[in-house]
Short mmCIF file of C-alpha atoms in Angstrom, two decimals:
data_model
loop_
_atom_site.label_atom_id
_atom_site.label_comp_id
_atom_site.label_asym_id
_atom_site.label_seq_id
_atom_site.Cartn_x
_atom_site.Cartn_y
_atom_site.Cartn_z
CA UNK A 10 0.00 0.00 0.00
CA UNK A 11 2.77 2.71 0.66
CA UNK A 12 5.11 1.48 -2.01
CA UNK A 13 1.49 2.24 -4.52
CA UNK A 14 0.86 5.38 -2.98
CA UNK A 15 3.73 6.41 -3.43
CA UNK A 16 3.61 5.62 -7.35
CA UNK A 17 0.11 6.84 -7.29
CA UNK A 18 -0.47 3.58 -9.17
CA UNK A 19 -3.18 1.91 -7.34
CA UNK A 20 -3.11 -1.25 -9.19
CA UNK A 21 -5.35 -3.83 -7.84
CA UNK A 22 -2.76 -6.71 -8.82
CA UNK A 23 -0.11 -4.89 -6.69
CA UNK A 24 -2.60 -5.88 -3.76
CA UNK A 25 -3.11 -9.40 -5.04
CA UNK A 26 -0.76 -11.02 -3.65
CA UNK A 27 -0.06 -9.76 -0.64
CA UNK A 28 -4.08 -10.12 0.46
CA UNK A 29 -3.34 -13.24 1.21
CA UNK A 30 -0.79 -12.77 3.79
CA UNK A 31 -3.85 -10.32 5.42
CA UNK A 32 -5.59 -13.06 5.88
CA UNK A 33 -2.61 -15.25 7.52
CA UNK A 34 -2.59 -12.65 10.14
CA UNK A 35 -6.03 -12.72 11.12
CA UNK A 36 -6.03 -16.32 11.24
CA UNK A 37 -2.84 -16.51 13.16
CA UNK A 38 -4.29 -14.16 15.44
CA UNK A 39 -7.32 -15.95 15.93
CA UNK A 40 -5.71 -19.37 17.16
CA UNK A 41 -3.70 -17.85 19.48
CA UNK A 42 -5.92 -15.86 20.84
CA UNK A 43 -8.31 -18.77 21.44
CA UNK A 44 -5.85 -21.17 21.88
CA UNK A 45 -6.38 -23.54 19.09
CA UNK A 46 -3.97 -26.64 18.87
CA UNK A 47 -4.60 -28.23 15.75
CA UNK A 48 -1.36 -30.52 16.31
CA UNK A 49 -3.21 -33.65 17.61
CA UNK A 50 -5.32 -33.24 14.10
CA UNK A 51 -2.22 -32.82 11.72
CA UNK A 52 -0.57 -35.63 13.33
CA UNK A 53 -2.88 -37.92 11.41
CA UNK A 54 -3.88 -35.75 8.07
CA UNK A 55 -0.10 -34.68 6.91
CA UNK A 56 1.08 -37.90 6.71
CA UNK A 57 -2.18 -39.60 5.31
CA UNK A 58 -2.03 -36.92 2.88
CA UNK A 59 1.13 -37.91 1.44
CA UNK A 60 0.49 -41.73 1.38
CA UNK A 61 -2.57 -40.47 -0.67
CA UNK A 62 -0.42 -38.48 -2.84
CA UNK A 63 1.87 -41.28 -3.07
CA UNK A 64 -0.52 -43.69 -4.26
CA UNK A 65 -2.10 -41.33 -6.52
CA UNK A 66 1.48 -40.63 -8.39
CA UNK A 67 1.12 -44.77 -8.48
CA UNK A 68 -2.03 -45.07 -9.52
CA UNK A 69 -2.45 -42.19 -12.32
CA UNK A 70 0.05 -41.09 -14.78
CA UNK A 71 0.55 -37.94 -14.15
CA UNK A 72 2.69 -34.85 -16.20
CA UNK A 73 6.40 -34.46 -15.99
CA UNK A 74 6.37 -30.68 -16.36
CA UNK A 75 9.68 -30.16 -16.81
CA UNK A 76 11.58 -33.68 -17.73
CA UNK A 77 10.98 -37.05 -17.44
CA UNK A 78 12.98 -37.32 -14.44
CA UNK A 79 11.28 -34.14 -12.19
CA UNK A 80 8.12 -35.60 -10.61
CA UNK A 81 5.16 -33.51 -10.27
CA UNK A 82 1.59 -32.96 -10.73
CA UNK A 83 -1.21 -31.32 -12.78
CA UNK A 84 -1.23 -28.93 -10.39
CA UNK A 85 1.76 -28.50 -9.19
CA UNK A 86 5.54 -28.20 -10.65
CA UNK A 87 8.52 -30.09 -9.30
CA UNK A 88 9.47 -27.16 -7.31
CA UNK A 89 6.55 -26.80 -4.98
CA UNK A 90 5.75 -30.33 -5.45
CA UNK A 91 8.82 -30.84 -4.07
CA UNK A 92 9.53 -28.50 -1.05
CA UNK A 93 5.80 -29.59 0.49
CA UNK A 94 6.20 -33.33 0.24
CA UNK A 95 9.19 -32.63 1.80
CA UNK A 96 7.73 -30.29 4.34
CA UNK A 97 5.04 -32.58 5.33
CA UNK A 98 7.59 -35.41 5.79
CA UNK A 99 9.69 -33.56 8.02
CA UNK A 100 6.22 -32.58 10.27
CA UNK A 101 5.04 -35.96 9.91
CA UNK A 102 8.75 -37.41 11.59
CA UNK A 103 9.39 -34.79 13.94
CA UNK A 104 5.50 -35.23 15.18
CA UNK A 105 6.77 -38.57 16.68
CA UNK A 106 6.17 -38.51 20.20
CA UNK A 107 5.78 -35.21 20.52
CA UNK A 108 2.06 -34.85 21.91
CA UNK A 109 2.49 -37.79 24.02
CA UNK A 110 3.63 -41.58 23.63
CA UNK A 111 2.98 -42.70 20.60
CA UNK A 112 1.60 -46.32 20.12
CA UNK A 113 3.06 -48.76 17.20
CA UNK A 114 0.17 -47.79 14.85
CA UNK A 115 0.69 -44.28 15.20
CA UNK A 116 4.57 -44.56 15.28
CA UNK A 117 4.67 -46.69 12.15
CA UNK A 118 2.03 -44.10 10.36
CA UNK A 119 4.32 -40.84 11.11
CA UNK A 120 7.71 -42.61 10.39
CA UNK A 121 6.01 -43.87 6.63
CA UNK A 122 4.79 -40.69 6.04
CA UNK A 123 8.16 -39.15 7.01
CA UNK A 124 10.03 -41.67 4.92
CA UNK A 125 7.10 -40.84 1.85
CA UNK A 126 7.27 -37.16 2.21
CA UNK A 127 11.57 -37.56 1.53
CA UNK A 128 10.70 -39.85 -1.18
CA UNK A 129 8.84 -37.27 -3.27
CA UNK A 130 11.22 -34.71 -2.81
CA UNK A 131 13.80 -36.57 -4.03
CA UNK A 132 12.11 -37.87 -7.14
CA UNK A 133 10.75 -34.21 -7.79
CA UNK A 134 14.48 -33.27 -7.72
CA UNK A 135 14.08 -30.35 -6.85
CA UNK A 136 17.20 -28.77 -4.99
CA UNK A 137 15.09 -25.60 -2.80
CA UNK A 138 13.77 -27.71 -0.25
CA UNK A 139 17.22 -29.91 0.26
CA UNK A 140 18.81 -26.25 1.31
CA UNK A 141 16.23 -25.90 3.70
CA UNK A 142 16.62 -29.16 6.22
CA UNK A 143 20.06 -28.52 8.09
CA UNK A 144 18.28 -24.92 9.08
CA UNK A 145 15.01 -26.84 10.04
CA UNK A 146 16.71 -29.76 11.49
CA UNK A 147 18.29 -26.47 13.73
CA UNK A 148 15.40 -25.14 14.96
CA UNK A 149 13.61 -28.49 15.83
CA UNK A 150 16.78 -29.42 17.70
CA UNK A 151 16.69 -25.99 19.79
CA UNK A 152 13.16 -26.68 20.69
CA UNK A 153 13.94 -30.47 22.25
CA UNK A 154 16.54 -29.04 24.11
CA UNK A 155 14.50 -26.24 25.36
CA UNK A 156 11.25 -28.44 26.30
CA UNK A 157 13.55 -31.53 27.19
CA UNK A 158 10.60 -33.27 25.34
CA UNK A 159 13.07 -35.95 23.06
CA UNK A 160 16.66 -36.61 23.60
CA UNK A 161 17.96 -34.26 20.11
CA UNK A 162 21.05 -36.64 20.06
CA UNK A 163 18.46 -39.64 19.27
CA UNK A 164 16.31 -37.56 16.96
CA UNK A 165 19.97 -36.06 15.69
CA UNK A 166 21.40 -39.74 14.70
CA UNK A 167 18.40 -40.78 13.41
CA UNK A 168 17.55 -37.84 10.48
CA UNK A 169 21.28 -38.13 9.86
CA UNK A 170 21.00 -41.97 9.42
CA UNK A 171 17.98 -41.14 7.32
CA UNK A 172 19.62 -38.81 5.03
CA UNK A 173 22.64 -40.92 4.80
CA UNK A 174 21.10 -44.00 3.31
CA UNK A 175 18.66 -41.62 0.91
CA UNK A 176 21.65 -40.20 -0.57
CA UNK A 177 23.32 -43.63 -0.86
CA UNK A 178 19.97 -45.43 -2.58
CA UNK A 179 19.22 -41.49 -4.68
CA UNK A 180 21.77 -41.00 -7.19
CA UNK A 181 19.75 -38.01 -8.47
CA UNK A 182 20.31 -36.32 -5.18
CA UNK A 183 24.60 -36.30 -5.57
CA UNK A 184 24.12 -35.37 -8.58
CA UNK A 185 22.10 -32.84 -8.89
CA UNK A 186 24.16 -31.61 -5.92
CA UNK A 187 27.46 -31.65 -7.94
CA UNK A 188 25.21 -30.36 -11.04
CA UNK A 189 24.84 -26.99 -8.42
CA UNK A 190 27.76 -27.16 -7.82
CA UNK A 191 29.50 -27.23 -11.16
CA UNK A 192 27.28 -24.55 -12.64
CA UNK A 193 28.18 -21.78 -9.62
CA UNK A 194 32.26 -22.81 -10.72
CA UNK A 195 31.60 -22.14 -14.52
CA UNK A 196 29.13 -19.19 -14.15
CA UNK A 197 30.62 -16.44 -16.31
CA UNK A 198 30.88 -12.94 -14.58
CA UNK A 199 31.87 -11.30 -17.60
CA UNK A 200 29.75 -11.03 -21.21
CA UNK A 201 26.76 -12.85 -21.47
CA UNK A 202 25.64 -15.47 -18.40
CA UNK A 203 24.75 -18.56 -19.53
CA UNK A 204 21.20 -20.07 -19.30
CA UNK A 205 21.63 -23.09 -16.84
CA UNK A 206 19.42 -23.85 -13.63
CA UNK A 207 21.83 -21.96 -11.59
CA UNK A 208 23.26 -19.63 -13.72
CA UNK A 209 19.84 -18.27 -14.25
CA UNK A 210 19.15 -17.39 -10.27
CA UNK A 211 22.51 -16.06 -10.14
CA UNK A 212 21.56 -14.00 -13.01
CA UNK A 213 18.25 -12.69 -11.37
CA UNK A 214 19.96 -11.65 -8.32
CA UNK A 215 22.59 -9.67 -10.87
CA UNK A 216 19.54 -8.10 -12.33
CA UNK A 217 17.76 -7.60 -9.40
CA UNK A 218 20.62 -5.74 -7.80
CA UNK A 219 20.83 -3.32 -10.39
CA UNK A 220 16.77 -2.66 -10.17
CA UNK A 221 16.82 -2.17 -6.41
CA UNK A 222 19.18 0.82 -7.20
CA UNK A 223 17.67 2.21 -9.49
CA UNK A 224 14.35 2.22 -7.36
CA UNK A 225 15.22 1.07 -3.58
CA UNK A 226 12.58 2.87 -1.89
CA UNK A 227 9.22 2.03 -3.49
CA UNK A 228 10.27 -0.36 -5.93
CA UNK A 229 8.65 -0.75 -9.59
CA UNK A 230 4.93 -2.15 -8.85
CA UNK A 231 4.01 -5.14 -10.88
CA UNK A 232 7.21 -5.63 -13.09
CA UNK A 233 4.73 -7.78 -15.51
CA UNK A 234 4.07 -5.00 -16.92
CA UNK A 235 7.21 -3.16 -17.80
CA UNK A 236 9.14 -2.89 -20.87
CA UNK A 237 12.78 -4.43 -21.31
CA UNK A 238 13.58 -0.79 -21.99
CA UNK A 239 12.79 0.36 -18.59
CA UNK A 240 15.74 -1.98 -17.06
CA UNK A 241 18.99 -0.52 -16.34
CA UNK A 242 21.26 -0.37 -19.06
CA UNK A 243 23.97 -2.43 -17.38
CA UNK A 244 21.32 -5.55 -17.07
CA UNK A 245 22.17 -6.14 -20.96
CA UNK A 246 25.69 -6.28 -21.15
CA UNK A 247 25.44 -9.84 -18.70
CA UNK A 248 21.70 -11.22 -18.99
CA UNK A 249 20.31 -12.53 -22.08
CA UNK A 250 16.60 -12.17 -23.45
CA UNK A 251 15.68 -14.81 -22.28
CA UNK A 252 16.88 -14.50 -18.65
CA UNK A 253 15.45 -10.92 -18.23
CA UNK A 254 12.09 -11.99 -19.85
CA UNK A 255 11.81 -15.04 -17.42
CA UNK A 256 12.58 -12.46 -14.43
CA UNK A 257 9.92 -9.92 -15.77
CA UNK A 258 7.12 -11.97 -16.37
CA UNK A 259 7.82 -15.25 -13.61
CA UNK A 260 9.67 -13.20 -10.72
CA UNK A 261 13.31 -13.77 -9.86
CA UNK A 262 12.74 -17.29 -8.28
CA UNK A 263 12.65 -15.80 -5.19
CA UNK A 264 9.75 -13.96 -2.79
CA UNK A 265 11.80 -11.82 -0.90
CA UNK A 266 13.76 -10.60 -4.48
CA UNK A 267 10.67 -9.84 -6.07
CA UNK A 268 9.27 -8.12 -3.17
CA UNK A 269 11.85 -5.95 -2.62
CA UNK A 270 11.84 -5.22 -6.51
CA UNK A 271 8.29 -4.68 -6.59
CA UNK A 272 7.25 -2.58 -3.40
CA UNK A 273 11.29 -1.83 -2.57
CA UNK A 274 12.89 -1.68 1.06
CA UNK A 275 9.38 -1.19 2.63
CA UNK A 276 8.68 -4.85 0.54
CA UNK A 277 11.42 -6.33 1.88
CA UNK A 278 10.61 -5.38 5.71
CA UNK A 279 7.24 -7.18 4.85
CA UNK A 280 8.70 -10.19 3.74
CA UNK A 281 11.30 -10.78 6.19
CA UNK A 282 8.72 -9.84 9.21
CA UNK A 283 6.63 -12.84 7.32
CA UNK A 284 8.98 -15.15 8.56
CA UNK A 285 10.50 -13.65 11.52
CA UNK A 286 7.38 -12.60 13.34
CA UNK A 287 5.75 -16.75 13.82
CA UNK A 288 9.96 -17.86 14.34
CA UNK A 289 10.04 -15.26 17.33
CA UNK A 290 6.56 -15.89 18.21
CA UNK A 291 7.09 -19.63 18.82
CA UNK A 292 10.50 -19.13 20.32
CA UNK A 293 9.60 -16.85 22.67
CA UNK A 294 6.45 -19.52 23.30
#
């Protein structure tokens, strides 16, 4: 809202997206306030929800969006097909015992849909969500220390284990590591960068960069809907056509980039509080 009144450009789609994150805050607001615990409830519907999942990659064909090898849905690409399954596994393994003792049913149901939730990450190969786990593995880890609930060296040696032997039995996960890997060595910093999975986000940061000075207060407003022209000058000595029309019309890959291109520094704040202000909350809990 300040970053479009500030543009006097009152776009409805600048509003959009952010609407929803309105909502997230009275809804947040409203459970704590009344005290909801909807933990004994997800306990049993994340993990049935990804043996469901599971069986339905089984039991329908479904579209390989972007390669034979990247599983995903009608609905959903590799990339957010991948970080939820993966999401929802971690919930469903570090839900284990947590409420109280868990009995053998229960146990074996969390600890499947743990092992179901890694599976489909893997297989959507999508690298996002790998990034993620030693930085949620942290914060789970600080909380079982703080509670004393479950001994973290257990829990500790037994994600590691878990890890261990899905790396050994996933090819596709070393090498799509060393893939990363490779392209960040051979990225070229000077001419043209070239197209490849990573050179491409290194490439919308570049571009990024040089849009956040050109406008770091209030940002651009939807960049849909400006011209190649508009762009600094520099951006076309190192990003292709390609690359900058993939970062105008699909974002740059990143929510907290294309915030703080879109709405600038005061679009950034927002973002960042998005995830700091629940992190704090349930620290502080």
């Amino acid at each position: 809202a300040l970053s479009s009144l500030y543009r006097n450009n009152n776009d409805w789609a600048d509003y959009d997206s952010p609407s929803r994150f309105l909502l997230g805050i009275v809804i947040f607001i409203f459970g704590i306030r009344n005290n909801i615990n909807i933990a004994p409830i997800l306990q049993y519907t994340i993990p049935a929800s990804l043996f469901i999942n599971f069986i339905h990659q089984l039991a329908f064909p479904q579209p390989r969006l972007w390669g034979p090898d990247r599983m995903s849905t009608s609905f959903s690409d590799p990339l957010v097909f991948g970080y939820t399954s993966l999401t929802f596994g971690l919930i469903s393994l570090f839900s284990i015992n947590l409420i109280n003792s868990d009995s053998k049913t229960k146990f074996l149901l969390k600890l499947t849909g743990g092992a179901i939730g890694i599976y489909l990450s893997i297989k959507s190969g999508s690298r996002t969500g790998w990034l993620a786990v030693p930085i949620i593995l942290g914060v789970f880890f600080i909380k079982l220390r703080k509670h004393n609930t479950i001994s973290p060296r257990r829990w500790a040696i037994g994600v590691t284990t878990m890890i261990a032997m899905a790396i050994v039995l996933f090819p596709v996960i070393s090498n799509r590591t060393s893939l990363a890997l490779n392209e960040i060595i051979e990225y070229e910093w000077s001419g043209i960068a070239p197209e490849t999975s990573i050179g491409l986000r290194i490439t919308f940061l570049r571009i990024a960069a040089k849009m956040f000075l050109q406008h770091p207060l209030f940002g651009y407003g939807d960049i849909r809907n400006i011209s190649p022209l508009e762009l600094p000058s520099e951006v076309s000595t190192f990003a292709s056509h390609e690359s900058i029309r993939i970062a105008i019309t699909a974002g740059f890959h990143n929510e907290l980039i294309t915030n703080l291109i879109r709405s600038g520094i005061v679009g950034c704040i927002s973002s960042l509080l998005l995830f700091l202000t629940p992190l704090l909350f349930f620290f502080c809990k």
